[in-house]
Amino acid sequence: MVIKNIITAVKNIYFGPPVTRMCPEVPTKLSDRFRGLQKLDKTKCIGCGICANTCPNNAIKIVRARINPQSDKQRWFPAIDIGHCLFCGLCIDQCPKDALESTKVYLTGVIRWNHEDLLFTPDMLAREVDINAEEEAGEEVSRWTPQ
Ligand code: SF4
Ligand code: SF4
């Protein structure tokens, strides 16, 4: 019995399919329904606050931010505390303007040592600033890549 088990183990080591993978070097295949980091389209957002009122974890605040990187004009937009986000997608479902969408990003910009670094401003949600911020995150974190 012992010999049989050893033979089975050796066979699997050399000839069986791998049962584990190297993460993050080998990316996970994500389902179509996967909900990752949100993305904001500032041109669609009307600052209504429905997303903030919907969030079950109180992770969204409506804050003033510039309407785009080239303008000093400001309007109200959501900011999301990703450290408190459940990625439930309710804010996206309830947005009357389809201004929020879910992306497949769950590593880049989301792995941070400090909670304050997970406070995603409207500029960050709109990807007007580099959410990877490699210099701040350090080498160990910056090698994590988006899917
Ligand atoms: S993202 Fe949608 S729900 Fe949230 S403030 Fe903008 S328009 Fe309103
Ligand atoms: S995905 Fe859910 S928990 Fe996260 S900000 Fe939206 S409503 Fe809140």
Short mmCIF file of C-alpha atoms and ligand atoms in Angstrom, two decimals:
data_model
loop_
_atom_site.label_atom_id
_atom_site.label_comp_id
_atom_site.label_asym_id
_atom_site.label_seq_id
_atom_site.Cartn_x
_atom_site.Cartn_y
_atom_site.Cartn_z
CA MET A 1 0.00 0.00 0.00
CA VAL A 2 2.81 2.39 0.96
CA ILE A 3 4.74 1.54 -2.21
CA LYS A 4 1.59 2.06 -4.30
CA ASN A 5 1.10 5.53 -2.79
CA ILE A 6 4.73 6.44 -3.42
CA ILE A 7 4.44 5.33 -7.05
CA THR A 8 1.25 7.38 -7.45
CA ALA A 9 2.95 10.45 -5.93
CA VAL A 10 6.02 10.12 -8.15
CA LYS A 11 3.84 9.65 -11.23
CA ASN A 12 1.91 12.81 -10.40
CA ILE A 13 5.07 14.81 -9.72
CA TYR A 14 6.56 14.02 -13.11
CA PHE A 15 3.61 13.31 -15.37
CA GLY A 16 0.48 14.76 -13.75
CA PRO A 17 -0.91 18.23 -14.46
CA PRO A 18 0.19 20.96 -12.00
CA VAL A 19 -2.28 21.48 -9.18
CA THR A 20 -0.80 24.75 -7.96
CA ARG A 21 0.46 27.82 -9.77
CA MET A 22 2.97 30.55 -9.04
CA CYS A 23 1.13 33.72 -8.07
CA PRO A 24 1.44 36.45 -9.25
CA GLU A 25 3.80 35.28 -12.02
CA VAL A 26 1.05 33.03 -13.43
CA PRO A 27 -2.18 35.06 -13.49
CA THR A 28 -5.47 33.67 -12.27
CA LYS A 29 -8.11 33.17 -14.93
CA LEU A 30 -10.92 35.42 -13.81
CA SER A 31 -14.59 34.83 -14.51
CA ASP A 32 -16.61 37.33 -16.52
CA ARG A 33 -18.47 38.20 -13.34
CA PHE A 34 -15.33 39.02 -11.36
CA ARG A 35 -15.56 42.38 -9.58
CA GLY A 36 -12.28 44.18 -9.04
CA LEU A 37 -11.25 47.76 -8.49
CA GLN A 38 -13.87 50.29 -9.58
CA LYS A 39 -13.29 52.79 -12.37
CA LEU A 40 -15.03 56.15 -12.54
CA ASP A 41 -16.06 58.00 -15.68
CA LYS A 42 -16.08 61.62 -14.54
CA THR A 43 -17.86 62.77 -17.68
CA LYS A 44 -20.91 60.66 -16.75
CA CYS A 45 -20.94 61.18 -12.97
CA ILE A 46 -23.39 63.80 -11.71
CA GLY A 47 -22.31 63.62 -8.06
CA CYS A 48 -25.76 62.48 -6.95
CA GLY A 49 -24.42 60.39 -4.06
CA ILE A 50 -26.62 57.36 -4.75
CA CYS A 51 -23.53 55.16 -4.76
CA ALA A 52 -22.52 56.49 -1.33
CA ASN A 53 -26.01 55.96 0.09
CA THR A 54 -26.12 52.45 -1.35
CA CYS A 55 -22.78 51.21 -0.05
CA PRO A 56 -23.40 48.73 2.79
CA ASN A 57 -20.00 49.40 4.29
CA ASN A 58 -20.07 53.17 4.14
CA ALA A 59 -16.94 53.07 2.00
CA ILE A 60 -17.94 55.92 -0.34
CA LYS A 61 -17.82 59.63 0.32
CA ILE A 62 -18.81 62.33 -2.14
CA VAL A 63 -15.99 64.83 -2.37
CA ARG A 64 -15.05 67.79 -4.54
CA ALA A 65 -12.46 67.12 -7.22
CA ARG A 66 -11.34 68.70 -10.48
CA ILE A 67 -13.45 67.69 -13.47
CA ASN A 68 -10.38 66.63 -15.44
CA PRO A 69 -6.59 66.97 -15.19
CA GLN A 70 -6.54 70.01 -17.49
CA SER A 71 -9.15 72.01 -15.59
CA ASP A 72 -9.26 73.76 -12.22
CA LYS A 73 -13.04 73.57 -12.22
CA GLN A 74 -14.40 71.25 -9.53
CA ARG A 75 -17.51 69.11 -9.09
CA TRP A 76 -18.70 66.40 -6.70
CA PHE A 77 -17.53 62.84 -7.28
CA PRO A 78 -17.29 59.62 -5.24
CA ALA A 79 -14.13 58.68 -3.40
CA ILE A 80 -13.89 55.07 -2.26
CA ASP A 81 -12.14 53.65 0.77
CA ILE A 82 -10.98 50.43 -0.86
CA GLY A 83 -9.83 49.18 2.52
CA HIS A 84 -13.49 48.96 3.54
CA CYS A 85 -14.90 47.89 0.17
CA LEU A 86 -16.53 44.47 -0.11
CA PHE A 87 -16.50 44.58 -3.93
CA CYS A 88 -20.20 43.77 -3.79
CA GLY A 89 -20.86 45.93 -6.86
CA LEU A 90 -23.98 47.63 -5.45
CA CYS A 91 -22.57 51.11 -6.11
CA ILE A 92 -22.10 50.14 -9.75
CA ASP A 93 -25.55 48.58 -10.06
CA GLN A 94 -27.29 51.58 -8.51
CA CYS A 95 -25.48 54.36 -10.37
CA PRO A 96 -28.13 56.03 -12.57
CA LYS A 97 -25.52 57.23 -15.05
CA ASP A 98 -23.36 54.12 -15.44
CA ALA A 99 -20.44 56.23 -14.27
CA LEU A 100 -18.90 53.44 -12.23
CA GLU A 101 -17.69 50.16 -13.63
CA SER A 102 -15.90 47.16 -12.27
CA THR A 103 -12.50 46.20 -13.61
CA LYS A 104 -10.43 43.03 -13.38
CA VAL A 105 -7.76 44.83 -11.36
CA TYR A 106 -7.36 43.38 -7.89
CA LEU A 107 -3.64 43.62 -7.27
CA THR A 108 -2.20 46.78 -8.75
CA GLY A 109 -2.91 49.76 -6.56
CA VAL A 110 -4.87 47.65 -4.11
CA ILE A 111 -2.02 46.09 -2.18
CA ARG A 112 -0.80 48.69 0.28
CA TRP A 113 0.65 48.59 3.75
CA ASN A 114 -1.18 51.65 5.04
CA HIS A 115 -4.92 52.14 5.13
CA GLU A 116 -4.67 55.78 4.03
CA ASP A 117 -3.07 54.61 0.77
CA LEU A 118 -6.29 52.73 0.03
CA LEU A 119 -8.40 55.87 0.03
CA PHE A 120 -9.10 56.16 -3.67
CA THR A 121 -9.79 59.76 -4.67
CA PRO A 122 -11.93 60.55 -7.74
CA ASP A 123 -8.69 61.23 -9.67
CA MET A 124 -7.42 57.77 -8.76
CA LEU A 125 -10.75 56.11 -9.60
CA ALA A 126 -10.73 57.90 -12.96
CA ARG A 127 -7.11 56.71 -13.48
CA GLU A 128 -5.94 60.31 -13.93
CA VAL A 129 -3.12 59.47 -11.57
CA ASP A 130 -0.98 56.37 -11.56
CA ILE A 131 -2.59 53.99 -9.08
CA ASN A 132 0.41 51.71 -9.21
CA ALA A 133 2.66 54.34 -7.61
CA GLU A 134 5.62 52.00 -7.72
CA GLU A 135 7.98 54.36 -5.95
CA GLU A 136 5.67 54.57 -2.95
CA ALA A 137 4.71 50.93 -2.88
CA GLY A 138 8.25 49.65 -3.19
CA GLU A 139 9.71 46.85 -5.25
CA GLU A 140 8.05 44.05 -3.35
CA VAL A 141 4.58 45.35 -4.12
CA SER A 142 5.11 46.89 -7.54
CA ARG A 143 5.92 43.56 -9.17
CA TRP A 144 2.28 42.58 -8.72
CA THR A 145 0.64 43.07 -12.08
CA PRO A 146 -2.97 43.60 -13.20
CA GLN A 147 -4.85 40.76 -14.84
S1 SF4 B 1 -20.91 57.48 -9.54
FE1 SF4 B 1 -23.07 57.38 -10.15
S2 SF4 B 1 -24.23 57.14 -8.24
FE2 SF4 B 1 -22.16 57.86 -7.68
S3 SF4 B 1 -22.32 60.07 -7.56
FE3 SF4 B 1 -21.67 59.59 -9.66
S4 SF4 B 1 -23.58 59.45 -10.84
FE4 SF4 B 1 -24.15 59.35 -8.68
S1 SF4 B 2 -18.48 47.64 -4.21
FE1 SF4 B 2 -19.95 47.54 -2.48
S2 SF4 B 2 -18.68 47.85 -0.64
FE2 SF4 B 2 -17.46 48.51 -2.40
S3 SF4 B 2 -17.80 50.70 -2.56
FE3 SF4 B 2 -19.31 49.70 -3.92
S4 SF4 B 2 -21.15 49.42 -2.67
FE4 SF4 B 2 -19.43 49.86 -1.26
#
